[in-house]
mmCIF file of C-alpha atoms in Angstrom:
data_model
loop_
_atom_site.group_PDB
_atom_site.id
_atom_site.type_symbol
_atom_site.label_atom_id
_atom_site.label_comp_id
_atom_site.label_asym_id
_atom_site.label_seq_id
_atom_site.Cartn_x
_atom_site.Cartn_y
_atom_site.Cartn_z
ATOM 1 C CA ALA W 71 -3.696 51.963 -22.493
ATOM 2 C CA ILE W 72 -4.134 52.959 -26.133
ATOM 3 C CA ARG W 73 -7.667 52.323 -27.349
ATOM 4 C CA MET W 74 -8.132 50.875 -30.832
ATOM 5 C CA THR W 75 -11.488 51.371 -32.548
ATOM 6 C CA GLN W 76 -12.417 49.468 -35.691
ATOM 7 C CA SER W 77 -15.235 50.217 -38.082
ATOM 8 C CA PRO W 78 -17.472 48.760 -39.146
ATOM 9 C CA SER W 79 -18.045 46.017 -36.556
ATOM 10 C CA SER W 80 -19.407 43.828 -39.320
ATOM 11 C CA LEU W 81 -20.044 43.995 -43.020
ATOM 12 C CA SER W 82 -21.664 41.889 -45.703
ATOM 13 C CA ALA W 83 -19.973 41.595 -49.064
ATOM 14 C CA SER W 84 -19.901 39.426 -52.139
ATOM 15 C CA THR W 85 -17.030 37.538 -53.711
ATOM 16 C CA GLY W 86 -15.109 39.941 -55.911
ATOM 17 C CA ASP W 87 -16.019 43.049 -53.916
ATOM 18 C CA ARG W 88 -13.441 45.501 -52.614
ATOM 19 C CA VAL W 89 -13.571 45.725 -48.821
ATOM 20 C CA THR W 90 -12.060 48.358 -46.549
ATOM 21 C CA ILE W 91 -11.801 48.184 -42.754
ATOM 22 C CA THR W 92 -10.775 51.188 -40.690
ATOM 23 C CA CYS W 93 -8.837 51.230 -37.420
ATOM 24 C CA ARG W 94 -8.342 54.349 -35.301
ATOM 25 C CA ALA W 95 -5.927 54.686 -32.393
ATOM 26 C CA SER W 96 -6.595 56.933 -29.400
ATOM 27 C CA GLN W 97 -3.099 58.398 -29.747
ATOM 28 C CA ASP W 98 -0.290 58.542 -32.288
ATOM 29 C CA ILE W 99 1.177 55.067 -32.844
ATOM 30 C CA VAL W 100 3.358 56.088 -35.817
ATOM 31 C CA ASN W 101 3.187 52.915 -37.955
ATOM 32 C CA TYR W 102 3.217 50.273 -35.196
ATOM 33 C CA LEU W 103 0.066 48.585 -36.431
ATOM 34 C CA ALA W 104 -0.621 44.946 -37.268
ATOM 35 C CA TRP W 105 -3.626 43.189 -38.805
ATOM 36 C CA PHE W 106 -4.809 39.667 -38.007
ATOM 37 C CA GLN W 107 -7.358 37.352 -39.589
ATOM 38 C CA GLN W 108 -9.287 34.856 -37.485
ATOM 39 C CA LYS W 109 -11.610 32.139 -38.714
ATOM 40 C CA PRO W 110 -14.089 30.381 -36.400
ATOM 41 C CA GLY W 111 -12.424 27.921 -34.057
ATOM 42 C CA LYS W 112 -8.947 28.868 -35.230
ATOM 43 C CA ALA W 113 -6.083 30.923 -33.869
ATOM 44 C CA PRO W 114 -5.480 34.394 -35.285
ATOM 45 C CA LYS W 115 -3.168 34.652 -38.275
ATOM 46 C CA LEU W 116 -0.822 37.598 -38.808
ATOM 47 C CA LEU W 117 -1.488 39.295 -42.137
ATOM 48 C CA ILE W 118 0.300 42.640 -41.982
ATOM 49 C CA SER W 119 2.835 44.318 -39.717
ATOM 50 C CA GLY W 120 4.301 47.794 -39.727
ATOM 51 C CA THR W 121 1.019 49.111 -41.180
ATOM 52 C CA SER W 122 1.691 47.835 -44.698
ATOM 53 C CA THR W 123 4.173 44.927 -44.737
ATOM 54 C CA LEU W 124 2.507 41.743 -45.930
ATOM 55 C CA GLN W 125 3.629 38.579 -44.202
ATOM 56 C CA SER W 126 5.064 35.784 -46.315
ATOM 57 C CA GLY W 127 2.330 33.792 -48.017
ATOM 58 C CA VAL W 128 -0.401 36.426 -47.612
ATOM 59 C CA PRO W 129 -2.114 37.117 -50.946
ATOM 60 C CA SER W 130 -1.386 40.465 -52.601
ATOM 61 C CA ARG W 131 -5.100 41.341 -52.635
ATOM 62 C CA PHE W 132 -4.566 42.346 -48.985
ATOM 63 C CA SER W 133 -3.017 45.748 -48.337
ATOM 64 C CA GLY W 134 -2.613 48.109 -45.414
ATOM 65 C CA SER W 135 -2.108 51.839 -45.182
ATOM 66 C CA GLY W 136 -2.148 54.777 -42.785
ATOM 67 C CA SER W 137 -0.028 56.465 -40.154
ATOM 68 C CA GLY W 138 -0.394 58.230 -36.839
ATOM 69 C CA THR W 139 -3.903 57.411 -35.660
ATOM 70 C CA ASP W 140 -5.808 56.290 -38.772
ATOM 71 C CA PHE W 141 -5.238 53.016 -40.605
ATOM 72 C CA THR W 142 -6.998 50.842 -43.148
ATOM 73 C CA LEU W 143 -6.973 47.225 -44.266
ATOM 74 C CA SER W 144 -8.183 46.665 -47.811
ATOM 75 C CA ILE W 145 -9.032 43.496 -49.683
ATOM 76 C CA SER W 146 -9.072 44.289 -53.387
ATOM 77 C CA SER W 147 -11.200 41.368 -54.564
ATOM 78 C CA LEU W 148 -12.836 39.351 -51.818
ATOM 79 C CA GLN W 149 -12.425 35.596 -52.092
ATOM 80 C CA SER W 150 -14.427 32.879 -50.323
ATOM 81 C CA GLU W 151 -11.533 32.110 -47.985
ATOM 82 C CA ASP W 152 -11.443 35.745 -46.815
ATOM 83 C CA PHE W 153 -14.713 35.561 -44.903
ATOM 84 C CA ALA W 154 -13.465 35.887 -41.340
ATOM 85 C CA THR W 155 -13.023 38.351 -38.493
ATOM 86 C CA TYR W 156 -10.216 40.907 -38.770
ATOM 87 C CA TYR W 157 -8.438 42.603 -35.878
ATOM 88 C CA CYS W 158 -6.028 45.509 -35.797
ATOM 89 C CA GLN W 159 -3.438 45.746 -33.019
ATOM 90 C CA GLN W 160 -1.143 48.539 -31.932
ATOM 91 C CA TYR W 161 2.310 47.604 -30.707
ATOM 92 C CA TYR W 162 3.627 51.111 -30.061
ATOM 93 C CA ASN W 163 3.724 50.451 -26.326
ATOM 94 C CA TYR W 164 2.582 48.116 -23.549
ATOM 95 C CA PRO W 165 0.017 46.800 -23.253
ATOM 96 C CA PRO W 166 -0.404 45.981 -26.926
ATOM 97 C CA THR W 167 -4.105 46.445 -27.622
ATOM 98 C CA PHE W 168 -6.512 45.109 -30.221
ATOM 99 C CA GLY W 169 -9.491 46.607 -31.947
ATOM 100 C CA GLN W 170 -12.835 44.955 -31.253
ATOM 101 C CA GLY W 171 -12.834 43.141 -34.582
ATOM 102 C CA THR W 172 -14.642 43.392 -37.913
ATOM 103 C CA LYS W 173 -16.604 40.379 -39.084
ATOM 104 C CA VAL W 174 -16.721 40.015 -42.864
ATOM 105 C CA GLU W 175 -19.745 37.965 -43.873
ATOM 106 C CA ILE W 176 -21.134 36.663 -47.128
ATOM 107 C CA LYS W 177 -23.904 38.793 -48.624
ATOM 108 C CA GLU A 39 8.217 24.528 -38.764
ATOM 109 C CA VAL A 40 7.211 26.678 -35.800
ATOM 110 C CA GLN A 41 4.867 24.872 -33.425
ATOM 111 C CA LEU A 42 3.308 26.035 -30.163
ATOM 112 C CA LEU A 43 1.206 23.641 -28.100
ATOM 113 C CA GLU A 44 -0.717 24.852 -25.075
ATOM 114 C CA SER A 45 -1.942 22.640 -22.253
ATOM 115 C CA GLY A 46 -3.313 22.941 -18.735
ATOM 116 C CA GLY A 47 -6.698 24.481 -19.378
ATOM 117 C CA GLY A 48 -9.870 23.224 -17.759
ATOM 118 C CA LEU A 49 -12.714 23.990 -15.390
ATOM 119 C CA VAL A 50 -11.750 25.701 -12.137
ATOM 120 C CA HIS A 51 -13.707 27.305 -9.284
ATOM 121 C CA PRO A 52 -13.493 31.043 -8.644
ATOM 122 C CA GLY A 53 -10.585 31.924 -6.372
ATOM 123 C CA LYS A 54 -8.587 28.831 -7.343
ATOM 124 C CA SER A 55 -5.404 28.494 -9.396
ATOM 125 C CA LEU A 56 -4.345 26.979 -12.696
ATOM 126 C CA ARG A 57 -1.041 26.774 -14.553
ATOM 127 C CA LEU A 58 -0.899 26.832 -18.328
ATOM 128 C CA SER A 59 2.048 25.510 -20.301
ATOM 129 C CA CYS A 60 3.157 26.046 -23.880
ATOM 130 C CA ASP A 61 5.685 23.718 -25.480
ATOM 131 C CA VAL A 62 7.405 25.215 -28.488
ATOM 132 C CA SER A 63 9.584 23.933 -31.304
ATOM 133 C CA GLY A 64 10.903 25.064 -34.655
ATOM 134 C CA PHE A 65 12.849 28.126 -33.498
ATOM 135 C CA THR A 66 15.490 29.114 -30.941
ATOM 136 C CA PHE A 67 13.157 29.692 -27.998
ATOM 137 C CA SER A 68 15.510 31.818 -25.907
ATOM 138 C CA ASP A 69 15.952 34.331 -28.740
ATOM 139 C CA TYR A 70 12.339 35.516 -28.682
ATOM 140 C CA ALA A 71 9.906 37.200 -26.345
ATOM 141 C CA MET A 72 6.711 35.252 -25.786
ATOM 142 C CA ASN A 73 3.146 36.185 -24.955
ATOM 143 C CA TRP A 74 -0.200 34.979 -23.701
ATOM 144 C CA VAL A 75 -3.293 36.365 -25.439
ATOM 145 C CA ARG A 76 -6.844 35.430 -24.458
ATOM 146 C CA GLN A 77 -10.257 35.478 -26.042
ATOM 147 C CA ALA A 78 -13.434 35.275 -23.987
ATOM 148 C CA PRO A 79 -16.275 33.271 -25.588
ATOM 149 C CA GLY A 80 -17.678 35.214 -28.540
ATOM 150 C CA LYS A 81 -15.441 38.214 -27.797
ATOM 151 C CA GLY A 82 -12.309 39.828 -29.162
ATOM 152 C CA LEU A 83 -8.623 39.361 -28.476
ATOM 153 C CA GLU A 84 -6.913 40.622 -25.327
ATOM 154 C CA TRP A 85 -3.165 40.545 -24.761
ATOM 155 C CA VAL A 86 -2.538 39.263 -21.228
ATOM 156 C CA SER A 87 1.185 39.040 -20.582
ATOM 157 C CA GLY A 88 4.603 39.015 -22.216
ATOM 158 C CA ILE A 89 8.119 37.935 -21.249
ATOM 159 C CA SER A 90 11.521 38.680 -22.742
ATOM 160 C CA GLY A 91 13.719 35.969 -24.220
ATOM 161 C CA SER A 92 15.870 35.763 -21.113
ATOM 162 C CA GLY A 93 12.869 35.874 -18.798
ATOM 163 C CA GLY A 94 14.209 38.937 -17.056
ATOM 164 C CA THR A 95 11.460 41.326 -18.144
ATOM 165 C CA THR A 96 7.742 40.736 -17.857
ATOM 166 C CA HIS A 97 4.629 42.768 -18.660
ATOM 167 C CA TYR A 98 0.970 42.330 -17.736
ATOM 168 C CA VAL A 99 -2.363 43.841 -18.594
ATOM 169 C CA ASP A 100 -3.747 45.713 -15.584
ATOM 170 C CA SER A 101 -6.635 43.287 -15.029
ATOM 171 C CA VAL A 102 -4.283 40.391 -14.169
ATOM 172 C CA LYS A 103 -1.459 42.195 -12.373
ATOM 173 C CA GLY A 104 -0.809 40.594 -9.001
ATOM 174 C CA ARG A 105 -2.797 37.472 -9.915
ATOM 175 C CA PHE A 106 -1.024 36.021 -12.978
ATOM 176 C CA THR A 107 2.684 35.235 -13.358
ATOM 177 C CA ILE A 108 4.381 34.537 -16.678
ATOM 178 C CA SER A 109 7.608 32.550 -16.749
ATOM 179 C CA ARG A 110 9.685 30.427 -19.073
ATOM 180 C CA ASP A 111 12.148 27.551 -18.952
ATOM 181 C CA ASN A 112 14.519 28.004 -21.865
ATOM 182 C CA SER A 113 16.115 24.592 -21.215
ATOM 183 C CA ARG A 114 12.738 22.952 -21.773
ATOM 184 C CA ASN A 115 11.461 25.291 -24.521
ATOM 185 C CA THR A 116 8.377 25.896 -22.419
ATOM 186 C CA LEU A 117 6.342 28.986 -21.536
ATOM 187 C CA TYR A 118 4.097 29.122 -18.481
ATOM 188 C CA LEU A 119 1.248 31.179 -17.106
ATOM 189 C CA GLN A 120 0.468 30.755 -13.425
ATOM 190 C CA MET A 121 -3.056 32.020 -12.808
ATOM 191 C CA ASP A 122 -4.118 32.606 -9.197
ATOM 192 C CA SER A 123 -7.285 34.048 -7.654
ATOM 193 C CA LEU A 124 -9.198 33.243 -10.812
ATOM 194 C CA ARG A 125 -12.416 35.083 -11.594
ATOM 195 C CA ALA A 126 -15.347 34.332 -13.865
ATOM 196 C CA GLU A 127 -14.151 37.074 -16.210
ATOM 197 C CA ASP A 128 -10.894 35.151 -16.779
ATOM 198 C CA THR A 129 -12.888 32.526 -18.696
ATOM 199 C CA ALA A 130 -11.380 32.428 -22.171
ATOM 200 C CA ILE A 131 -9.305 30.565 -24.681
ATOM 201 C CA TYR A 132 -5.677 31.305 -23.839
ATOM 202 C CA TYR A 133 -3.252 31.449 -26.751
ATOM 203 C CA CYS A 134 0.494 31.153 -26.496
ATOM 204 C CA ALA A 135 2.119 33.373 -29.116
ATOM 205 C CA LYS A 136 5.657 34.149 -30.241
ATOM 206 C CA SER A 137 6.761 37.758 -30.563
ATOM 207 C CA SER A 138 8.207 38.912 -33.841
ATOM 208 C CA PRO A 139 11.900 39.829 -33.831
ATOM 209 C CA VAL A 140 11.104 43.478 -34.510
ATOM 210 C CA GLY A 141 8.092 44.382 -32.423
ATOM 211 C CA ILE A 142 5.635 43.315 -29.753
ATOM 212 C CA TYR A 143 3.188 41.724 -32.126
ATOM 213 C CA CYS A 144 2.726 37.971 -32.443
ATOM 214 C CA ASP A 145 3.819 36.218 -35.606
ATOM 215 C CA TYR A 146 3.033 32.633 -34.584
ATOM 216 C CA TRP A 147 0.179 31.366 -32.415
ATOM 217 C CA GLY A 148 -0.764 28.110 -30.778
ATOM 218 C CA HIS A 149 -4.250 26.630 -31.089
ATOM 219 C CA GLY A 150 -5.221 27.740 -27.587
ATOM 220 C CA THR A 151 -6.418 26.097 -24.394
ATOM 221 C CA LEU A 152 -9.808 26.821 -22.814
ATOM 222 C CA VAL A 153 -9.988 28.015 -19.221
ATOM 223 C CA THR A 154 -13.440 28.069 -17.628
ATOM 224 C CA VAL A 155 -13.864 29.685 -14.224
ATOM 225 C CA SER A 156 -17.192 28.712 -12.733
ATOM 226 C CA SER A 157 -18.696 27.397 -9.518
#
């Protein structure tokens, strides 16, 4: 199975900060990479697919980039509703695998 | 509006069985692959199993192969997960999730049902 490694595992930031989360795949996954947001007690929510395609309704402050094995999720100006845990997921092949998550906390 | 509603979770002894169900609405069920994804308490997400729209193709993560069976009833708009020989490490919230039309990632998720395996 392809291993997905996110960094950092957690970070503290303030409202208005720019935040970047990195995801590395153990092999080339081209651009078959999705990002999810999960808040406590809630189901994950799809933010981005195909490395950089924002889902309908997702604010434009979220963006994704990368290719091959290295990917990033950026939040240009952190808002209060963005404090959550973020997961990357490869869907290049079965089994689709997730990173371990990055918890974004309030500084 | 897409809706997915899981049921069937609960407390079960190790070695026993449980069947989860997921009732869906808001889209043409038979047109889409479906998945089960789980999350152990305080842990990350793990994809468990997937099934094609027709039900003819299934996939499993290695840790559940031979113990779990995914199926669907397209006439009832319902997805199932039969879980046999349950282990403590299967304890998790189990989410039913719809596959996107263009890749094996999940674009809609249910709220989840908790399965606890304990003696």
